[in-house]
Tab-separated table of C-alpha atoms and ligand atoms in Angstrom:
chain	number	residue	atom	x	y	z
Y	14	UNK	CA	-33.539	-82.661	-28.085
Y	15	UNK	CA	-34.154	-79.814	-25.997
Y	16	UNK	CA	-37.304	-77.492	-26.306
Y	17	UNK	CA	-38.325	-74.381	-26.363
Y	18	UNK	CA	-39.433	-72.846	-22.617
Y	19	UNK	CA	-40.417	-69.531	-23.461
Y	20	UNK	CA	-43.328	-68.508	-25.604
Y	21	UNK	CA	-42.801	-67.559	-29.194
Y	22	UNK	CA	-44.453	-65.457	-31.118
Y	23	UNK	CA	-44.930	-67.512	-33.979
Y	24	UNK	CA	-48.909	-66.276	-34.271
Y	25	UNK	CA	-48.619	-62.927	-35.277
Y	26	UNK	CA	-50.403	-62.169	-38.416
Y	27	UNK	CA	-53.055	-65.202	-37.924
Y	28	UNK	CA	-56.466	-64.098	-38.673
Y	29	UNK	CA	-58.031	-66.956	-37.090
Y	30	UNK	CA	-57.605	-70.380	-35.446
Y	31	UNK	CA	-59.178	-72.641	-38.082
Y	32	UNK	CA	-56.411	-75.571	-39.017
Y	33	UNK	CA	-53.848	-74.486	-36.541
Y	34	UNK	CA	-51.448	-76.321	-34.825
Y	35	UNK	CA	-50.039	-76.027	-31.234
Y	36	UNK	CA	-46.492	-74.994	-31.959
Y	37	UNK	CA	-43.501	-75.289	-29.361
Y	38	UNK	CA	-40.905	-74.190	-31.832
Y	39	UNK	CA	-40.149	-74.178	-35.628
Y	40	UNK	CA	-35.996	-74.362	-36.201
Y	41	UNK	CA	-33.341	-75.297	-38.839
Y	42	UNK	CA	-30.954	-77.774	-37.536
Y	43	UNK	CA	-28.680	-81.148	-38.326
Y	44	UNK	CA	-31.471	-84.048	-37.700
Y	45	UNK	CA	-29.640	-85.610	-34.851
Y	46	UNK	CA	-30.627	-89.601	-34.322
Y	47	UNK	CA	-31.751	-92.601	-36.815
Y	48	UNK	CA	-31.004	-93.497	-40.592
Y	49	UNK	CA	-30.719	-89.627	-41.477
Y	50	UNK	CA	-28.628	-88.136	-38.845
Y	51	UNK	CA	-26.872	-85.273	-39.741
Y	52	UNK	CA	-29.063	-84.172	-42.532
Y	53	UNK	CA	-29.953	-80.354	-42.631
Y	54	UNK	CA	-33.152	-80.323	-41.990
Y	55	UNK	CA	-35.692	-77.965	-40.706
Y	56	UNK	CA	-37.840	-79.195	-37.487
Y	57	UNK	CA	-41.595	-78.380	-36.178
Y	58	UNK	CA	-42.325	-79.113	-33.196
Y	59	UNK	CA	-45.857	-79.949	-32.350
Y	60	UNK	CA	-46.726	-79.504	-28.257
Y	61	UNK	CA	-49.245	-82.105	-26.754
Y	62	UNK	CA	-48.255	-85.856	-26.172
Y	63	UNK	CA	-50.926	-88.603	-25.081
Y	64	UNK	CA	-47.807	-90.345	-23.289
Y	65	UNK	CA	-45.539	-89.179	-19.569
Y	66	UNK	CA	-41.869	-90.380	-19.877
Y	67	UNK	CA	-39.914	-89.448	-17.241
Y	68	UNK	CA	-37.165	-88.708	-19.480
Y	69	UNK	CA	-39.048	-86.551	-22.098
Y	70	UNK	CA	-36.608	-84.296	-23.423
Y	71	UNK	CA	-39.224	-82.401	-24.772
Y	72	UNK	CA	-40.520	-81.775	-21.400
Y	73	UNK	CA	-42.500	-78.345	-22.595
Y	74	UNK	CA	-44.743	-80.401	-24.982
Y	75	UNK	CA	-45.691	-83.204	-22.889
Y	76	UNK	CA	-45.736	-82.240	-19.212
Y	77	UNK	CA	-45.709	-78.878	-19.140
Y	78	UNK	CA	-46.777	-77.770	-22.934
Y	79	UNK	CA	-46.018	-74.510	-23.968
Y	80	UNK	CA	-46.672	-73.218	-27.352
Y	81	UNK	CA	-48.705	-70.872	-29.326
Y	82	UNK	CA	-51.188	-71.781	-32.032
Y	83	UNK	CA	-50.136	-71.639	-35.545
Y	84	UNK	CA	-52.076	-71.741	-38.452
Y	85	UNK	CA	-50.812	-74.500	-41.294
Y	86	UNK	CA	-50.426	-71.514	-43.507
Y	87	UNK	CA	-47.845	-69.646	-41.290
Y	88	UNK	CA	-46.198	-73.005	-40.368
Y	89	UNK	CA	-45.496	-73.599	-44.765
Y	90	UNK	CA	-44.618	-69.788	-45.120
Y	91	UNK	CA	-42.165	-70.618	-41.636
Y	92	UNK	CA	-40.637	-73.498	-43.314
Y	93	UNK	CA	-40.289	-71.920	-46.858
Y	94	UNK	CA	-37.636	-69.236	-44.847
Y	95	UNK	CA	-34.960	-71.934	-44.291
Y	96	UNK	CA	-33.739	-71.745	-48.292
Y	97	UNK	CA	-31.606	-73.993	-48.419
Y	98	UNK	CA	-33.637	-76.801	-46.230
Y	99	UNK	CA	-35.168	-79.767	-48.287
Y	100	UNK	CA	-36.038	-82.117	-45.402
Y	101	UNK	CA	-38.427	-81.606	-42.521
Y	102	UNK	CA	-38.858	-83.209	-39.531
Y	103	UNK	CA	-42.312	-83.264	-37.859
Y	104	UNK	CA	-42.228	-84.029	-34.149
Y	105	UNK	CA	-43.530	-83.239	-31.085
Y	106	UNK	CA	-44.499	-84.149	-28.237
Y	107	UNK	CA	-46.831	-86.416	-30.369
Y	108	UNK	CA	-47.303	-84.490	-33.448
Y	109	UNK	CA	-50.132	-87.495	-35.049
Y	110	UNK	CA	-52.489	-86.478	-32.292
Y	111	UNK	CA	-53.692	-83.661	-33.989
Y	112	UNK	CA	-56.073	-83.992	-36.996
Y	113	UNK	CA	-53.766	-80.885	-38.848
Y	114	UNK	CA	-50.596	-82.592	-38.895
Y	115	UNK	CA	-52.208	-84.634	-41.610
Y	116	UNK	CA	-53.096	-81.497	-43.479
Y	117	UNK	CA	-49.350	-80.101	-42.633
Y	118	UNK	CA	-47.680	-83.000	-43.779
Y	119	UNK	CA	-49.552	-83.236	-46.989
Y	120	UNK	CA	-48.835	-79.486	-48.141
Y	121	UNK	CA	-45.038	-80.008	-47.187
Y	122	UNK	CA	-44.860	-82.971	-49.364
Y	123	UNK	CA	-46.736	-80.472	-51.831
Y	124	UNK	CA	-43.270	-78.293	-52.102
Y	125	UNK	CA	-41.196	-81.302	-52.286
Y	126	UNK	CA	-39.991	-81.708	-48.914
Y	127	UNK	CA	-38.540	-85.049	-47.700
Y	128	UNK	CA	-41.032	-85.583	-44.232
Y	129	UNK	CA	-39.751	-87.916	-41.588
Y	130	UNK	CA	-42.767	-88.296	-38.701
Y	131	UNK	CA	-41.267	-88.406	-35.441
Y	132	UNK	CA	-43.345	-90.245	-32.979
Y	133	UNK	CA	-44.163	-92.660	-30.339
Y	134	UNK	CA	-46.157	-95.204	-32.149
Y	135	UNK	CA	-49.307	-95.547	-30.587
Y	136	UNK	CA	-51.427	-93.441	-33.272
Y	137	UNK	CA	-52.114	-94.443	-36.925
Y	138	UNK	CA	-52.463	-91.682	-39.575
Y	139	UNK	CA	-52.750	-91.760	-43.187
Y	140	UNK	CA	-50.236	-89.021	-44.403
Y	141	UNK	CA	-47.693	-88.215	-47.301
Y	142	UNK	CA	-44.823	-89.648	-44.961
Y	143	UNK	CA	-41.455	-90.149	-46.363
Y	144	UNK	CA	-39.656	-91.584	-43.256
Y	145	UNK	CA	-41.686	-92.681	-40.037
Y	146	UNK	CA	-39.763	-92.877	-37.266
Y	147	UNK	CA	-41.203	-94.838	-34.749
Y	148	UNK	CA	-40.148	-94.694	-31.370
Y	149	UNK	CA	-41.881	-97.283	-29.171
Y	150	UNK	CA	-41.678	-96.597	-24.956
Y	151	UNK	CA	-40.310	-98.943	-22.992
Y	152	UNK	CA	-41.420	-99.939	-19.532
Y	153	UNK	CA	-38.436	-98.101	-18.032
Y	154	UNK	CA	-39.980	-94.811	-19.726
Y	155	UNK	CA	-42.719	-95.748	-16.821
Y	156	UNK	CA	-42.968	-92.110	-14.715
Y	157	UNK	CA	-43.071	-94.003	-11.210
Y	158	UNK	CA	-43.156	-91.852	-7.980
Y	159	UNK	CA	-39.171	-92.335	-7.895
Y	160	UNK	CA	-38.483	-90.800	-11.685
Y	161	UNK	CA	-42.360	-88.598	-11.667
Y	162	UNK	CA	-40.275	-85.391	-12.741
Y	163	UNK	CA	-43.589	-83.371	-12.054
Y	164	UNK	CA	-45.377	-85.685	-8.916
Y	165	UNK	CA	-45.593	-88.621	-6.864
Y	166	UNK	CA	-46.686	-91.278	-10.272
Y	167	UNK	CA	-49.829	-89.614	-10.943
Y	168	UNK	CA	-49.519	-90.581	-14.740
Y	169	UNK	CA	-47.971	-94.063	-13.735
Y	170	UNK	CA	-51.199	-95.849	-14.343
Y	171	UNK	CA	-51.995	-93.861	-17.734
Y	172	UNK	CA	-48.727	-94.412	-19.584
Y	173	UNK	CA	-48.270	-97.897	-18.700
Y	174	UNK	CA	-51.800	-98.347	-20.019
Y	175	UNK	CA	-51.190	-96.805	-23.357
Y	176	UNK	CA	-47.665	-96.539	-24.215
Y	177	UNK	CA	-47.146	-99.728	-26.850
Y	178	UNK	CA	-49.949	-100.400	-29.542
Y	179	UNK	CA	-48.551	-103.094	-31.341
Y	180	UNK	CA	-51.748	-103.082	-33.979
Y	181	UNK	CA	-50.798	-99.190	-34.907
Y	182	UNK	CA	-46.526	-100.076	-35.134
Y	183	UNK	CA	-47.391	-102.810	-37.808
Y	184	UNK	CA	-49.858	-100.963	-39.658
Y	185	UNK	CA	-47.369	-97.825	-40.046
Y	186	UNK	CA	-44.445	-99.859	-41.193
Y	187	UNK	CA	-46.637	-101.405	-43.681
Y	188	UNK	CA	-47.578	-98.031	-44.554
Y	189	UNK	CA	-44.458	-96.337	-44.602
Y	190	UNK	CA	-40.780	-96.542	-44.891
Y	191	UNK	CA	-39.817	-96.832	-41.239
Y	192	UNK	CA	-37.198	-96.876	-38.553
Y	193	UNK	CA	-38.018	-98.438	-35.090
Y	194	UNK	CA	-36.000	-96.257	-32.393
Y	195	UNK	CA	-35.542	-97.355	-28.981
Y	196	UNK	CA	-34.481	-95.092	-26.538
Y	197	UNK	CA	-32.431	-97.018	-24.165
Y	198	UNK	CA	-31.926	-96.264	-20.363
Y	199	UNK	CA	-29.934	-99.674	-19.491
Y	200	UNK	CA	-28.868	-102.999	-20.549
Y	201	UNK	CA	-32.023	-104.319	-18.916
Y	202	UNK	CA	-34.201	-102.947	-21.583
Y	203	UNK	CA	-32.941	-105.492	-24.478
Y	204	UNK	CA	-35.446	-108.192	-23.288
Y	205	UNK	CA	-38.690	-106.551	-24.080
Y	206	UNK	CA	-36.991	-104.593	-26.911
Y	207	UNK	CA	-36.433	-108.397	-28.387
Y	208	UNK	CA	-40.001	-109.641	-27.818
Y	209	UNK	CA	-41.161	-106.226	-29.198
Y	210	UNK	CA	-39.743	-106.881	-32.186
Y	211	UNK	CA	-40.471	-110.536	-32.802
Y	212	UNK	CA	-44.133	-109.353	-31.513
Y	213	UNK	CA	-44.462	-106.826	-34.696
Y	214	UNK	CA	-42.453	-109.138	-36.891
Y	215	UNK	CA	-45.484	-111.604	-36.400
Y	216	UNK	CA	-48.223	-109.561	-37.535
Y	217	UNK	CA	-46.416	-107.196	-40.121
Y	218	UNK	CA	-46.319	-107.878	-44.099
Y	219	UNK	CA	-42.898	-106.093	-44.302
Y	220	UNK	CA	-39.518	-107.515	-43.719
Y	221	UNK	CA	-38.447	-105.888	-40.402
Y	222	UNK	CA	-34.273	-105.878	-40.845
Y	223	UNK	CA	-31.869	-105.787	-37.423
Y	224	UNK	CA	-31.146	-102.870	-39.344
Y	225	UNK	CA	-34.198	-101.204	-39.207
Y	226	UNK	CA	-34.156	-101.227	-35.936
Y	227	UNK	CA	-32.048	-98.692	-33.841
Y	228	UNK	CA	-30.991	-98.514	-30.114
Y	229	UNK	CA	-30.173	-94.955	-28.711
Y	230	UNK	CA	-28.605	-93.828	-25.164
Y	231	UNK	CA	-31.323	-92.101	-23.484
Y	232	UNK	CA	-29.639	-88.983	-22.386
Y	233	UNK	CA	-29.867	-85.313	-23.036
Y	234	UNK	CA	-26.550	-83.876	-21.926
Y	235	UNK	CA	-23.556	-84.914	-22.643
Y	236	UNK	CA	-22.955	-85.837	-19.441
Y	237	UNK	CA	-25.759	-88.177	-18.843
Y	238	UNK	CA	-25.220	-89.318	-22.559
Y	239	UNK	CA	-21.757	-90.552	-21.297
Y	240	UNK	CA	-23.355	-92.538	-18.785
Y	241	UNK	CA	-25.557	-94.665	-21.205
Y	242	UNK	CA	-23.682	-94.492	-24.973
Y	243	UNK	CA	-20.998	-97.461	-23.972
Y	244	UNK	CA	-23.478	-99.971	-22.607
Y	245	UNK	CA	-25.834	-99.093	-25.593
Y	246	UNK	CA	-22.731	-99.873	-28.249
Y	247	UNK	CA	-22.667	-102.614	-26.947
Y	248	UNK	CA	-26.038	-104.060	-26.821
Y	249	UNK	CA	-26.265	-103.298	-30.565
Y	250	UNK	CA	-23.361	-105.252	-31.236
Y	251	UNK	CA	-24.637	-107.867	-29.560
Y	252	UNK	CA	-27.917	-108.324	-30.992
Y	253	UNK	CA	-27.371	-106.655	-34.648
Y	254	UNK	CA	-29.190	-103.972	-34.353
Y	255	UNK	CA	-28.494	-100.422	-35.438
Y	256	UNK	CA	-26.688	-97.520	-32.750
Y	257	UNK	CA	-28.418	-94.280	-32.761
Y	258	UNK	CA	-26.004	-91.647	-32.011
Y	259	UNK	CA	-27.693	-88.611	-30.566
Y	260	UNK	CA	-25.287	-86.191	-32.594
Y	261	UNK	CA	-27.083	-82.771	-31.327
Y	262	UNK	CA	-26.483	-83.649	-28.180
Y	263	UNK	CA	-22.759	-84.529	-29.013
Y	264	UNK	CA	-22.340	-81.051	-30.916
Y	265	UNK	CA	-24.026	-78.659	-29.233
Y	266	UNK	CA	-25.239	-80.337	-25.527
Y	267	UNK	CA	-28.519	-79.215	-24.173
Y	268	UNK	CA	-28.603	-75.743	-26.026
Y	269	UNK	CA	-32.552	-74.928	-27.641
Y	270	UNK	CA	-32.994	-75.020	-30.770
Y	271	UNK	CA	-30.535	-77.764	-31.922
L	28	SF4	S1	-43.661	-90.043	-26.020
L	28	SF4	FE1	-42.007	-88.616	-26.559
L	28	SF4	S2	-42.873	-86.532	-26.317
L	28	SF4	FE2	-44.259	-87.994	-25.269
L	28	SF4	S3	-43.591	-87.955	-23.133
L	28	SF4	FE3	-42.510	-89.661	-24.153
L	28	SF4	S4	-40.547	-88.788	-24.848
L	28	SF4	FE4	-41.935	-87.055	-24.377
């Protein structure tokens, strides 16, 4: 999903900083990938990520974040604009790296929203989280000199380090309702996406369905969607798993704020 680039002024008014967020961009769209695609839903995007894909299509919160900070307050009132909204969709960057998320989350489930967590699976969080939608990087995420859209790899060493915590995955779809989302670049992804599974499946207390667990093209035009979609199809009718369409991208291509 594409990201702001340009500063917002989503600040003004804020007295202070206390319980603030970084914000990229707050926006009312059709939730685009996993179990609740196309639902209207209003999306807050947290900037920071503890993780360097190459392919981040949220390139402004992760490699180059910009945002402004937002108290929790402001970010409610925000929401609360969007009428007709009932669902919210906190992601990021990795929106459960900051403490206030927790605090965010909580007050949104406060006013009855429906809260699906967006994130990448390597942080645990104890939150009033309706959907978590886990989205565990794959090796080919790996920024290597080749893909480093920023360097020569620098963050190579970092991300491979720290980009799967199987411990945190099991303990969030024990705590949560859950979807595991892979983003897929090619066919030769499947392997560790199997042994990923079978790896949480071993530890976790919950029945982890084929269902549950989603493949999407990586992709974020339509164009290089086009390149990936057919191969992905097919992998998920191969193995039983779930096909992610990335409908935003379908509808309205690489345009901000979808
Ligand atoms: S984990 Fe998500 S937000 Fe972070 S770099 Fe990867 S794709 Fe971007």
């Amino acid at each position: 999903m594409p990201v702001n680039s340009t500063k917002t002024d989503l600040t003004r008014n804020s007295s202070s900083d206390s319980r603030s967020l970084p914000i990229n961009e707050v926006f009312y769209s059709l939730q685009g990938e996993g179990k609740l695609a196309g639902t209207p839903s209003v999306f807050i995007r947290t900037s920071g990520c503890n993780l360097r894909c190459w392919f981040c299509d949220s390139y402004h919160t992760s490699w180059d974040p910009i945002h402004d900070l937002m108290e929790v307050d402001k970010i409610v009132e925000k929401v609360q604009e969007y009428e007709s909204a009932n669902h919210i969709v906190v992601t990021g960057g990795e929106p459960l790296i900051h403490d206030e998320t927790v605090e965010l989350i909580d007050r949104m489930q406060d006013n009855g929203y429906h809260i699906t967590v967006e994130t990448n699976g390597t942080i645990v969080r104890d939150a009033a989280i309706d959907l978590v939608s886990l989205s565990p990087k794959l090796a080919s995420s790996t920024p290597t000199a080749e893909k480093d859209p920023m360097g020569d790899g620098e963050q190579a060493k970092h991300h491979e380090r720290h980009r799967i915590n199987v411990d945190a995955i099991a303990e969030m779809i024990d705590s949560y309702k859950f979807q595991l989302k892979f983003v897929v670049t090619d066919q030769g992804d499947i392997s560790e996406i199997n042994n990923l599974v079978e790896r949480v499946r071993d530890i976790t207390a919950t029945t982890i369905n084929n269902s549950d667990v989603l493949l999407m093209p990586e992709g974020a035009t339509r164009s290089s969607l086009a390149d990936t979609s057919d191969s992905v199809a097919e992998l998920a009718l191969k193995h039983g798993y779930r096909y992610s369409p990335r409908l935003h991208v379908d509808l309205w291509n690489d345009a901000p704020g979808t």
